[in-house]
């Protein structure tokens, strides 16, 4: 009984597997799907005549359509046999006896006899497994990261350790599909109907990536803020998605070898929020105040303050106030030192204004009398 059932099953399977199929991308895939099996579209839509073919055999002459943004990975008996990265229509051809078809020009009798004998030895089942998988070559969005408590790193600009709680997302790209499948994808996803999705909460492999990214955030912040080309400013992080993505990708690669071992790379990041700890916020306030008082803006503020001081001293303290301001301006290099270095103008010894100014200072200090001052004034003005 068992022998006759095996023969009948073998013959029935051979006849069913002579039909050609049309394989393409499944319908209704999420935008974050990274790897999935190609499906025979004609049969699934109810229009095909081949409804009992083996699920793990692709018949010679079958067409496989590769859409834009995807690569085609071919496997047989668990091993990768080919990869196609160009979009277009392709025809399946294999030397395996299970793929041979009378409709593909492989002969009329030979495919039937050879397949029947091979399947008879395996209880009526094909003695081979063939599969076609699509791998996304696009940027895969919505990969989240976040920290529950502060992470700390050494900041080159502030010259100390800073801390923050942060969250955001990044786009991921499969840069080496063969390496990705061989070294990272669990076997359960190399089956028809399974979809490998990095955002799937039940995907243990994707959860591992999340943990590795979180573990790399502090080194990534350190790489970014200590790079002279970035200006060493943590405040630029939220405006530089590509720059921080490179720092994060480099940190992940150094710690976990995503690119070299798994064929994965981080392309872009979006930091949704970054909340600095109390010490860091205080440091940033100090830096902001220093920035506001630096350069030309600081010179203008200081000049205005000194001018106001001179005016107040002249109104309240007379010459003594002016002398004090003069001493202060001398200590700080003078008002003129706030501007571009320019040789100070030296008043001429015959300048009447200079003479009168000097005389007024002497009068205010009590060194000369009002009569002496009036005589000097008349002489300076030529009266």
XYZ file of C-alpha atoms in Angstrom:
383
model
C 0.000 0.000 0.000
C 2.746 2.390 0.969
C 4.681 1.622 -2.198
C 1.687 2.247 -4.476
C 0.854 5.513 -2.657
C 4.415 6.699 -3.096
C 4.356 5.944 -6.806
C 0.996 7.648 -7.265
C 2.165 10.680 -5.309
C 5.370 10.861 -7.281
C 3.628 10.717 -10.651
C 0.976 13.270 -9.620
C 3.600 15.685 -8.347
C 5.715 15.354 -11.465
C 2.779 16.164 -13.727
C 1.806 19.191 -11.615
C 5.349 20.527 -11.629
C 5.541 20.619 -15.416
C 3.603 23.893 -15.500
C 5.401 27.215 -15.732
C 4.712 29.877 -13.118
C 4.867 33.662 -12.861
C 6.621 34.883 -9.702
C 6.658 38.409 -8.309
C 6.317 40.462 -5.102
C 3.452 39.582 -2.714
C 0.555 42.006 -2.417
C 0.126 44.205 0.666
C 3.705 44.304 1.883
C 4.605 46.950 4.500
C 7.132 49.622 3.504
C 9.515 48.251 6.119
C 9.631 44.681 4.723
C 13.255 43.667 4.167
C 13.122 40.031 2.974
C 10.303 37.801 1.699
C 9.709 34.905 -0.675
C 8.569 35.434 -4.257
C 5.039 34.167 -4.882
C 3.471 32.622 -8.000
C 1.066 35.426 -8.874
C -1.094 33.556 -11.443
C -1.906 30.697 -9.119
C -2.591 32.938 -6.133
C -4.996 35.071 -8.163
C -7.026 32.012 -9.086
C -6.304 32.193 -12.803
C -3.609 29.506 -13.065
C -4.184 25.861 -13.964
C -1.367 24.639 -11.719
C -2.979 24.342 -8.281
C -1.149 21.308 -6.883
C 2.506 21.947 -7.691
C 5.195 21.586 -5.045
C 5.733 24.751 -3.016
C 9.497 24.346 -2.975
C 10.138 23.693 -6.676
C 10.413 26.296 -9.447
C 9.771 24.905 -12.905
C 12.145 25.669 -15.748
C 10.755 28.437 -17.940
C 8.957 30.152 -15.054
C 9.125 33.942 -15.151
C 10.277 36.060 -12.197
C 9.684 39.817 -12.290
C 12.021 41.959 -10.173
C 10.541 45.423 -9.396
C 12.559 48.597 -8.925
C 14.202 48.833 -5.537
C 14.487 45.083 -4.963
C 17.063 42.381 -5.519
C 16.360 38.716 -6.304
C 18.098 36.044 -4.245
C 17.950 32.438 -5.490
C 18.489 29.504 -3.169
C 18.629 25.749 -3.569
C 18.851 23.269 -0.719
C 19.591 26.085 1.716
C 22.480 27.601 -0.237
C 22.520 30.884 -2.112
C 23.042 30.160 -5.812
C 22.550 33.570 -7.471
C 21.675 37.209 -6.877
C 20.179 39.756 -9.280
C 20.141 43.473 -8.458
C 18.717 44.835 -11.719
C 14.940 45.227 -12.190
C 13.296 43.359 -15.039
C 11.836 40.008 -16.063
C 13.930 36.835 -15.732
C 13.439 33.187 -16.698
C 14.259 30.394 -14.269
C 16.585 27.694 -15.562
C 18.064 24.908 -13.466
C 19.878 21.640 -14.170
C 18.131 20.047 -11.226
C 15.894 17.182 -12.316
C 13.007 18.541 -10.243
C 12.899 21.781 -12.260
C 12.855 20.184 -15.698
C 9.643 20.609 -17.640
C 8.251 19.297 -20.883
C 6.885 22.819 -21.464
C 10.348 24.355 -21.155
C 11.899 22.279 -23.928
C 13.569 19.770 -21.603
C 12.178 16.831 -23.599
C 8.961 14.876 -23.487
C 9.842 11.729 -21.610
C 13.090 12.389 -19.722
C 11.733 14.946 -17.235
C 8.828 12.711 -16.317
C 10.897 9.574 -15.833
C 13.744 11.184 -13.932
C 11.498 13.176 -11.616
C 9.224 10.205 -10.933
C 12.208 8.046 -9.955
C 13.783 10.748 -7.795
C 10.546 11.476 -5.980
C 9.768 7.797 -5.535
C 12.968 7.552 -3.466
C 11.737 10.386 -1.216
C 8.228 9.020 -0.662
C 6.692 11.032 -3.502
C 8.210 14.376 -2.454
C 10.817 16.354 -4.418
C 14.336 15.628 -3.220
C 15.282 19.287 -3.512
C 14.274 22.713 -2.222
C 14.320 25.730 -4.478
C 13.286 29.236 -3.484
C 13.384 32.786 -4.772
C 13.499 35.665 -2.287
C 13.195 39.398 -2.772
C 15.511 41.623 -0.755
C 14.721 45.312 -0.386
C 17.501 47.576 -1.640
C 15.673 50.726 -0.505
C 16.121 52.758 2.650
C 13.948 51.041 5.230
C 12.283 53.675 7.471
C 10.849 53.871 10.970
C 13.604 52.121 12.897
C 13.301 53.656 16.356
C 15.866 54.282 19.071
C 15.610 55.827 22.518
C 17.080 55.850 26.004
C 15.196 55.561 29.290
C 17.911 57.300 31.311
C 20.780 59.686 30.596
C 23.715 58.599 28.504
C 27.036 60.370 29.003
C 29.919 61.239 26.717
C 32.964 63.527 26.693
C 32.236 66.718 24.790
C 35.173 68.385 23.037
C 33.664 71.872 22.926
C 32.445 72.069 26.520
C 35.565 70.294 27.706
C 33.682 68.031 30.110
C 31.271 65.121 30.294
C 27.688 65.838 29.286
C 24.529 63.765 29.541
C 21.140 63.552 27.859
C 18.041 61.432 27.295
C 17.302 61.125 23.595
C 15.003 59.398 21.135
C 14.609 59.334 17.377
C 14.611 57.101 14.328
C 16.899 56.044 11.510
C 16.710 54.547 8.032
C 18.460 51.259 7.416
C 19.789 49.815 4.170
C 20.832 46.292 3.185
C 24.119 46.926 1.375
C 25.127 43.254 1.001
C 22.047 40.984 0.661
C 24.060 37.739 0.525
C 25.942 38.599 3.723
C 22.671 39.697 5.320
C 20.938 36.374 4.587
C 23.904 34.147 5.415
C 24.958 35.784 8.672
C 21.908 37.447 10.165
C 18.464 36.323 8.970
C 17.046 33.474 11.127
C 16.028 30.285 9.278
C 12.322 30.793 10.061
C 12.215 33.744 7.640
C 13.632 31.701 4.747
C 10.253 30.086 4.176
C 7.286 30.960 1.919
C 4.860 33.351 3.563
C 7.346 34.769 6.085
C 8.356 38.443 6.019
C 11.486 39.758 7.723
C 10.626 43.232 9.019
C 13.034 45.297 11.129
C 10.118 47.060 12.845
C 8.345 43.830 13.844
C 8.224 43.681 17.652
C 8.214 39.869 17.498
C 11.385 39.791 15.401
C 14.139 38.878 17.869
C 16.852 39.739 15.348
C 15.414 43.241 14.904
C 15.220 43.685 18.679
C 18.911 42.846 18.880
C 19.668 45.624 16.403
C 17.662 48.081 18.532
C 19.703 47.202 21.615
C 22.955 47.581 19.713
C 21.966 51.027 18.424
C 21.069 52.202 21.932
C 24.404 50.861 23.159
C 26.179 52.857 20.442
C 24.505 56.225 21.061
C 27.029 57.532 23.599
C 30.044 56.676 21.384
C 28.186 58.208 18.415
C 27.588 61.492 20.273
C 31.249 61.510 21.277
C 32.381 60.917 17.676
C 30.132 63.710 16.425
C 30.885 66.372 19.024
C 34.639 65.698 19.010
C 34.927 65.966 15.228
C 36.510 69.353 14.382
C 34.674 69.325 11.068
C 31.351 69.500 12.940
C 32.395 72.527 14.984
C 32.204 70.447 18.171
C 28.680 71.642 18.927
C 26.063 69.241 20.293
C 23.432 71.828 19.371
C 23.949 70.958 15.689
C 22.827 67.363 16.141
C 19.160 67.883 15.345
C 19.910 69.785 12.123
C 22.520 67.378 10.738
C 20.744 64.090 10.016
C 23.418 62.813 7.620
C 26.368 63.843 9.766
C 25.046 62.197 12.912
C 23.968 59.135 10.903
C 27.584 58.650 9.844
C 28.775 58.982 13.438
C 26.127 56.490 14.587
C 26.959 54.102 11.738
C 30.670 54.316 12.557
C 29.993 53.653 16.249
C 27.791 50.656 15.436
C 30.386 49.305 13.027
C 33.188 49.625 15.567
C 31.207 47.789 18.239
C 29.095 45.290 16.273
C 30.403 45.164 12.662
C 27.021 45.711 11.000
C 28.489 46.454 7.585
C 31.299 43.936 7.435
C 29.500 41.007 9.118
C 25.803 41.593 8.354
C 25.671 43.756 5.235
C 23.711 46.540 6.987
C 24.258 50.301 7.179
C 22.530 53.276 8.829
C 21.790 55.955 6.204
C 19.901 58.829 7.878
C 18.806 59.747 11.382
C 16.131 61.994 12.832
C 16.541 63.019 16.464
C 13.029 63.692 17.718
C 14.141 65.009 21.100
C 17.262 65.400 23.192
C 16.869 66.426 26.836
C 20.122 67.366 28.556
C 20.665 66.803 32.254
C 20.704 69.770 34.678
C 24.490 70.251 34.649
C 24.633 70.216 30.868
C 21.781 72.709 30.562
C 23.629 75.094 32.883
C 26.806 74.724 30.835
C 24.906 75.456 27.634
C 23.437 78.642 29.165
C 26.945 79.808 30.035
C 28.157 79.090 26.527
C 25.218 80.974 25.037
C 25.977 84.012 27.180
C 29.630 83.852 26.173
C 28.648 83.585 22.511
C 26.393 86.623 22.829
C 29.247 88.724 24.233
C 31.918 87.529 21.813
C 33.163 89.144 18.625
C 31.788 92.377 17.168
C 28.551 92.113 19.121
C 30.470 91.963 22.408
C 32.620 94.924 21.392
C 29.536 96.973 20.614
C 27.951 96.100 23.958
C 31.108 96.979 25.871
C 31.605 100.249 24.005
C 28.023 101.263 24.711
C 28.472 100.428 28.401
C 31.686 102.467 28.627
C 30.120 105.400 26.816
C 27.234 105.329 29.233
C 29.702 105.231 32.119
C 31.596 108.242 30.763
C 28.371 110.167 30.367
C 27.262 109.324 33.905
C 30.652 110.227 35.324
C 30.612 113.556 33.511
C 27.162 114.333 34.877
C 27.859 113.385 38.480
C 31.542 113.194 39.229
C 33.118 115.968 37.181
C 36.758 115.587 36.272
C 37.381 113.037 39.012
C 34.812 110.770 37.433
C 36.389 111.257 34.054
C 39.815 110.460 35.472
C 38.408 107.228 36.952
C 36.873 106.246 33.641
C 40.128 107.076 31.951
C 41.965 104.754 34.319
C 39.402 102.003 33.687
C 39.626 102.441 29.954
C 43.387 102.241 30.267
C 43.142 98.991 32.225
C 40.938 97.430 29.540
C 42.901 98.761 26.621
C 40.585 101.708 25.993
C 37.423 101.878 23.993
C 39.383 101.926 20.798
C 40.901 98.513 21.546
C 37.460 96.961 21.121
C 37.671 97.691 17.418
C 40.213 96.802 14.765
C 43.759 97.793 15.846
C 44.246 101.390 14.687
C 47.034 103.734 15.768
C 45.477 106.238 18.218
C 45.382 109.813 17.003
C 47.779 112.053 18.968
C 46.434 115.612 19.419
C 48.746 118.363 18.201
C 50.510 120.427 20.863
C 49.100 123.616 19.207
C 45.545 122.294 19.130
C 43.443 124.913 21.031
C 40.827 122.343 21.978
C 43.493 120.124 23.527
C 44.878 123.121 25.424
C 41.452 124.118 26.717
C 40.652 120.510 27.706
C 43.887 120.284 29.656
C 43.251 123.663 31.280
C 39.695 122.644 32.260
C 41.009 119.455 33.878
C 43.582 121.527 35.854
C 40.856 123.986 36.897
C 38.576 121.159 38.080
C 41.423 119.640 40.042
C 42.164 123.001 41.716
C 45.604 123.336 40.192
C 44.788 126.706 38.642
C 42.348 129.506 39.408
C 39.405 130.633 37.323
C 41.415 133.722 36.380
C 44.315 131.563 35.182
C 41.880 129.485 33.166
C 40.315 132.577 31.537
C 43.745 133.821 30.505
C 44.696 130.468 28.992
C 41.345 130.343 27.190
C 41.836 133.825 25.711
C 45.334 132.951 24.588
C 44.301 129.624 23.002
C 41.498 131.289 21.095
C 43.660 134.273 20.053
C 41.504 136.815 21.826
